mmCIF file of C-alpha atoms in Angstrom:
data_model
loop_
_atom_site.group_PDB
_atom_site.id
_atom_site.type_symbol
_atom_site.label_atom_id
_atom_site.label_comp_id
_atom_site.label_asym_id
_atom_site.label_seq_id
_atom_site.Cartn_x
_atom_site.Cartn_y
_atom_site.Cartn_z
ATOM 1 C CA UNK A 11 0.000 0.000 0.000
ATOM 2 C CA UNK A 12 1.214 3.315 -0.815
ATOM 3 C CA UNK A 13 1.689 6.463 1.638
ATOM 4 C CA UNK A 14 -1.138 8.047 -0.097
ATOM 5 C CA UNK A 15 -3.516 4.997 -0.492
ATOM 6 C CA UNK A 16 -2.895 4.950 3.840
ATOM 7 C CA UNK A 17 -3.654 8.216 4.745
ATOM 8 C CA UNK A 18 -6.378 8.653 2.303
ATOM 9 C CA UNK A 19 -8.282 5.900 2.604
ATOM 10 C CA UNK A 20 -6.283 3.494 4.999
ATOM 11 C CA UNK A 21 -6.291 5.040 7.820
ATOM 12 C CA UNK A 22 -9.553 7.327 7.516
ATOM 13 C CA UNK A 23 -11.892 4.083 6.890
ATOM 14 C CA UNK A 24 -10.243 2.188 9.942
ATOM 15 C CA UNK A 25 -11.161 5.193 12.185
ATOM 16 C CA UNK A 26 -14.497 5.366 10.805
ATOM 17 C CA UNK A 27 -15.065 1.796 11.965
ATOM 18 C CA UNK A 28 -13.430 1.782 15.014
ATOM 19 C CA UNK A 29 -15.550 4.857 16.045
ATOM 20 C CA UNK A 30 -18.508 2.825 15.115
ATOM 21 C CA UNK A 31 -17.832 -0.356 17.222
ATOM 22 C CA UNK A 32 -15.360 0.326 20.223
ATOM 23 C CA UNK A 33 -15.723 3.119 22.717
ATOM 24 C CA UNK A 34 -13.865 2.976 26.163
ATOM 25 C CA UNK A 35 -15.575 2.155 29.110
ATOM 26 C CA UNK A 36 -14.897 4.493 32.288
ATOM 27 C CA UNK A 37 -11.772 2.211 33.368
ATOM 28 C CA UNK A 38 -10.436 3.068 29.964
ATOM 29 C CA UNK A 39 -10.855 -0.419 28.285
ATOM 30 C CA UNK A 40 -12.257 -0.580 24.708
ATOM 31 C CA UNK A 41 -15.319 -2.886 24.761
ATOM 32 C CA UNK A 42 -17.919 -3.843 21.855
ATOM 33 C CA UNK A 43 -20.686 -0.511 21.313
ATOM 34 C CA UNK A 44 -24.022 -2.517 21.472
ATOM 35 C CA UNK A 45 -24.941 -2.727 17.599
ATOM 36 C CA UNK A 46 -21.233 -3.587 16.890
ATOM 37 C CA UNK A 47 -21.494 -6.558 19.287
ATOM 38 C CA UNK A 48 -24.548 -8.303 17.092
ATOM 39 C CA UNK A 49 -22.287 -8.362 14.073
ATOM 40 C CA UNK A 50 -20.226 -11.587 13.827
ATOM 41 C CA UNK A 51 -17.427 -9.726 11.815
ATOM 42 C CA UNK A 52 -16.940 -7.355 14.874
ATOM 43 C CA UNK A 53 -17.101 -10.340 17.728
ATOM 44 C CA UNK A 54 -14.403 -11.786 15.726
ATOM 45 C CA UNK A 55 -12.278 -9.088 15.716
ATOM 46 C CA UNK A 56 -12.886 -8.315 19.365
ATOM 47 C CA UNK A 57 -12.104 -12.333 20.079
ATOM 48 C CA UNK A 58 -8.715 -12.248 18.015
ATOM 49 C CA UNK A 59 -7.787 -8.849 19.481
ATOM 50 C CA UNK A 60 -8.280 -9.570 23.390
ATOM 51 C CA UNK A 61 -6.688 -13.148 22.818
ATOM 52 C CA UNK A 62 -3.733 -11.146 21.355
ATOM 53 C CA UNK A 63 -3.713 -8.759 24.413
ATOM 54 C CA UNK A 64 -4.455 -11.582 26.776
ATOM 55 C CA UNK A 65 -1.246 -13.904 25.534
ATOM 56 C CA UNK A 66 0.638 -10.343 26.102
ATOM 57 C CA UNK A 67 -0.954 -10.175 29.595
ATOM 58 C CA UNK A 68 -1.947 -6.689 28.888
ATOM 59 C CA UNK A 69 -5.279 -4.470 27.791
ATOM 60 C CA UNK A 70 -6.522 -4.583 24.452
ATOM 61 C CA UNK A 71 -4.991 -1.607 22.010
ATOM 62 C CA UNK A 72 -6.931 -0.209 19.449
ATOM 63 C CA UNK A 73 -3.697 -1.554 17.258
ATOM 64 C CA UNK A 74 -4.654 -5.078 18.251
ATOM 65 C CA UNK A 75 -7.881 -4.509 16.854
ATOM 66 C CA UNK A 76 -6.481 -2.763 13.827
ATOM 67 C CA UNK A 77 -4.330 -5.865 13.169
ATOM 68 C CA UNK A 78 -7.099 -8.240 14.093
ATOM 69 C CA UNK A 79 -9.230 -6.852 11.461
ATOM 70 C CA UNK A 80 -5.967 -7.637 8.821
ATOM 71 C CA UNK A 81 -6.503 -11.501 10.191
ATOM 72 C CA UNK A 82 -10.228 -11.395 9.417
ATOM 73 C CA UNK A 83 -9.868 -9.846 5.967
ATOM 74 C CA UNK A 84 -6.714 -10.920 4.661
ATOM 75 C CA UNK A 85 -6.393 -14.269 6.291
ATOM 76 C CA UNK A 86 -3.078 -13.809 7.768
ATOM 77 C CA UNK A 87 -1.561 -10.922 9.864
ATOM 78 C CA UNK A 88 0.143 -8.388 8.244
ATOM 79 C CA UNK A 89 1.528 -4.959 8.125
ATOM 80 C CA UNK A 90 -1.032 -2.297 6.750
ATOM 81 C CA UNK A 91 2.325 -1.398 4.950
ATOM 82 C CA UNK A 92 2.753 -4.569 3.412
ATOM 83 C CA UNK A 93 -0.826 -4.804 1.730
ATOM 84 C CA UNK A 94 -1.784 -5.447 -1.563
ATOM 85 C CA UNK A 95 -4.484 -3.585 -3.266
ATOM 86 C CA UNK A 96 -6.965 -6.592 -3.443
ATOM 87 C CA UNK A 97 -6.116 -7.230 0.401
ATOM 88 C CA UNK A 98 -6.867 -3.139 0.934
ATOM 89 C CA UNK A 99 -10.039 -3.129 -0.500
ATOM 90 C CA UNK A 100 -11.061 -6.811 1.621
ATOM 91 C CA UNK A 101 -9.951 -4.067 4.877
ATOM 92 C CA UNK A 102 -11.913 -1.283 3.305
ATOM 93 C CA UNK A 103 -15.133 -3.413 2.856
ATOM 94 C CA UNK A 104 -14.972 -4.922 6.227
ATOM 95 C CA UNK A 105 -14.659 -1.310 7.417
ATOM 96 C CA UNK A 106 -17.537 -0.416 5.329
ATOM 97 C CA UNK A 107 -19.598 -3.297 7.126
ATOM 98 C CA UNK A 108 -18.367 -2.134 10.529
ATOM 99 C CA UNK A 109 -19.478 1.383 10.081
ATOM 100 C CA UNK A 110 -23.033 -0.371 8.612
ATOM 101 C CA UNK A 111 -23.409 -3.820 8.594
ATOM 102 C CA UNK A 112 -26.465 -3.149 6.155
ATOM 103 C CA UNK A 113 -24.316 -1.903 3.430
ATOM 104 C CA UNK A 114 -25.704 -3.946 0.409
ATOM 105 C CA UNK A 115 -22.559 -3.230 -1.710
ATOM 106 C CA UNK A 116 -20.344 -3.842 0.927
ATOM 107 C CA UNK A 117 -22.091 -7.247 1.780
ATOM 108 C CA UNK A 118 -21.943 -8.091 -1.530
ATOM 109 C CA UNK A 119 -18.332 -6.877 -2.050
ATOM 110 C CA UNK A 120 -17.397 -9.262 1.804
ATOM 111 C CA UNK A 121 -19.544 -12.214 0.292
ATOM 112 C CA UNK A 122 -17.033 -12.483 -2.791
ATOM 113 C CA UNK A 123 -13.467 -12.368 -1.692
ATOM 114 C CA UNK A 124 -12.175 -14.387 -4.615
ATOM 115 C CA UNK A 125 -14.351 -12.178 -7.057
ATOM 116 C CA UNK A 126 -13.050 -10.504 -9.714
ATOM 117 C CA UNK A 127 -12.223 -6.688 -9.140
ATOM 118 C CA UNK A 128 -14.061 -5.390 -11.845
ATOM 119 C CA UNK A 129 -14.417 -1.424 -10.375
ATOM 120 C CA UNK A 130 -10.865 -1.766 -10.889
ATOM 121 C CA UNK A 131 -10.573 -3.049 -14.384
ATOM 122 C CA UNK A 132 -12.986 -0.870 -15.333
ATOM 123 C CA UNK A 133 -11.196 1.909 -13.932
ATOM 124 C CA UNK A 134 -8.325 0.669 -15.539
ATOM 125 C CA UNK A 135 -9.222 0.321 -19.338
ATOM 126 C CA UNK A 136 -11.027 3.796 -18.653
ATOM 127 C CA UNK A 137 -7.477 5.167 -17.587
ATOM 128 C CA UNK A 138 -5.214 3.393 -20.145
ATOM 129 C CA UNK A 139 -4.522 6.344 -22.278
ATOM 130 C CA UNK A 140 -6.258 4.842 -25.275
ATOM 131 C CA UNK A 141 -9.620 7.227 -26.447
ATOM 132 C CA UNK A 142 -12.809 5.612 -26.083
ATOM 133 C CA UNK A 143 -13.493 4.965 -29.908
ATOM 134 C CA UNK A 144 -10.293 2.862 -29.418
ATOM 135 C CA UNK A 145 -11.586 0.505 -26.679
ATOM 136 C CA UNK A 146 -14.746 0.175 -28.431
ATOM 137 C CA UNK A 147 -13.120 -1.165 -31.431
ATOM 138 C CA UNK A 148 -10.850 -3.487 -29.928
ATOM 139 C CA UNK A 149 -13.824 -4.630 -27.575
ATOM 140 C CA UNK A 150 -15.372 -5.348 -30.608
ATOM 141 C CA UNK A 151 -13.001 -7.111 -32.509
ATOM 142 C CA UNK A 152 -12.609 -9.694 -29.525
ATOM 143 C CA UNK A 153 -15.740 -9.867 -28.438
ATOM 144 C CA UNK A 154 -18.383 -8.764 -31.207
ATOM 145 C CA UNK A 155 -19.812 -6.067 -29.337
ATOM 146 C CA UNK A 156 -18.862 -2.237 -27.938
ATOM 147 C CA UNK A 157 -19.669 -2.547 -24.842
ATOM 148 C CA UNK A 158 -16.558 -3.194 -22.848
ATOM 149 C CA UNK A 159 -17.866 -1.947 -18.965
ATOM 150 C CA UNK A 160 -20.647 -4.595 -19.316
ATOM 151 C CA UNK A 161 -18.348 -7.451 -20.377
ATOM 152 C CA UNK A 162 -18.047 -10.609 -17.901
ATOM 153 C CA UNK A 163 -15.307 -10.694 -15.188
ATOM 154 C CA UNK A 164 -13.001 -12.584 -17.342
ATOM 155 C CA UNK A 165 -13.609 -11.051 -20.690
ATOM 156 C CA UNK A 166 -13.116 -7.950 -19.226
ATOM 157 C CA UNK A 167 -9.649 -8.968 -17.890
ATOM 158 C CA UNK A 168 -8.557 -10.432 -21.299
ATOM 159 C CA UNK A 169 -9.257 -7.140 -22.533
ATOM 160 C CA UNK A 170 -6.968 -5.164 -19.977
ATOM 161 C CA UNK A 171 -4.143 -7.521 -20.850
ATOM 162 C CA UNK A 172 -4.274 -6.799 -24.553
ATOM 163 C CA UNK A 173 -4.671 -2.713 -23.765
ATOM 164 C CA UNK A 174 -1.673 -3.206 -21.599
ATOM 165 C CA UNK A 175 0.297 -5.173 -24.642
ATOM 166 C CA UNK A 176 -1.328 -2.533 -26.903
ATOM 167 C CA UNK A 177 0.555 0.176 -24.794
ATOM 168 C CA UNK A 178 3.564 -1.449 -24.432
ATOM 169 C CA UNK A 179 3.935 -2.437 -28.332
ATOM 170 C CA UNK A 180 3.284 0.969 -29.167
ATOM 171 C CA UNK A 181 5.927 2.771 -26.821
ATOM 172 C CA UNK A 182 8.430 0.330 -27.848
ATOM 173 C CA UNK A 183 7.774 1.529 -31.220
ATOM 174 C CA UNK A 184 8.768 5.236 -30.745
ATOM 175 C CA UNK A 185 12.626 5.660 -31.169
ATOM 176 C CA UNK A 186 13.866 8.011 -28.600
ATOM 177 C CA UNK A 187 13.395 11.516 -29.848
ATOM 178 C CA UNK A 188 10.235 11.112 -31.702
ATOM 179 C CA UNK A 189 8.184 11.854 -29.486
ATOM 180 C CA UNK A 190 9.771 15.766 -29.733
ATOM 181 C CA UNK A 191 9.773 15.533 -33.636
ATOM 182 C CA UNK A 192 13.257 15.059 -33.267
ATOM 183 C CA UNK A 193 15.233 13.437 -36.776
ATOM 184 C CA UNK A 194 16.677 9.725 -35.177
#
């Protein structure tokens, strides 16, 4: 994860959620707020976290719970540092349901964690420097119609990868100085 994806979206959906479900009691221990504590996602967390604290024989931090919710989405603990961006947006939609466990997309999103990331593809081909006439015609050579944003999951892949050789092939094909009009 990059410095800007953390503090941008890292760090501000992880206090979002943690708002949402912990507060301190008047000791100064973080406990479960009451619609938090009917949401299996959050008991989890809170079970991983104290067992964490309690093998420490200490309180439970709010980092414990921060890397307790990197268990529950990503499988395995792990440095927010050292996330990938599939494993960042798992954490950002189990933030998402910790903020509102009723959050359709996000219960969708939490339901699917092998699914294809098709926001991102389609953010992708829409950012690949190639003009929209462009996609629509290779979309349509490959798959017979224009319509690239409502191809399948894996269709919709294929056609990244041959954007991205597209892209490559063609700046491999400018010698250096053409690009000012420069004689090679």
């Amino acid at each position: 994860m990059t410095t800007n994806q953390q503090r941008r979206l890292y760090f501000p959906a992880w206090s979002r959620a943690f708002k949402a479900a912990w507060q301190k009691d008047l000791t100064g221990n973080l406990i479960l707020t009451e619609p938090a504590a009917a949401h299996e996602l959050a008991c989890r967390i809170n079970g991983l976290a104290r067992a964490k604290a309690g093998r420490a024989a200490r309180a439970m931090t709010v980092d414990d719970l921060r890397h307790a919710s990197h268990l529950v989405a990503c499988g395995r603990s792990c440095s927010s540092k050292d996330l990938n961006n599939h494993q960042l947006d798992r954490l950002l939609v189990l933030f998402a349901l910790m903020v509102d466990p009723d959050d359709l997309t996000a219960v969708m999103a939490w339901g699917n964690p092998n699914g294809p990331d098709v926001p991102r593809m389609i953010w992708s081909i829409g950012h690949c420097g190639f003009s929209e006439s462009y996609i629509e015609t290779v979309c349509a050579g490959k798959f017979g119609h224009v319509q690239w944003r409502n191809l399948d999951p894996r269709k919709l892949q294929e056609l990244v990868m041959t954007l991205k050789n597209r892209r490559r092939s063609k700046e491999a094909a400018v010698p250096v100085g053409a690009e000012n009009n420069e004689p090679f």
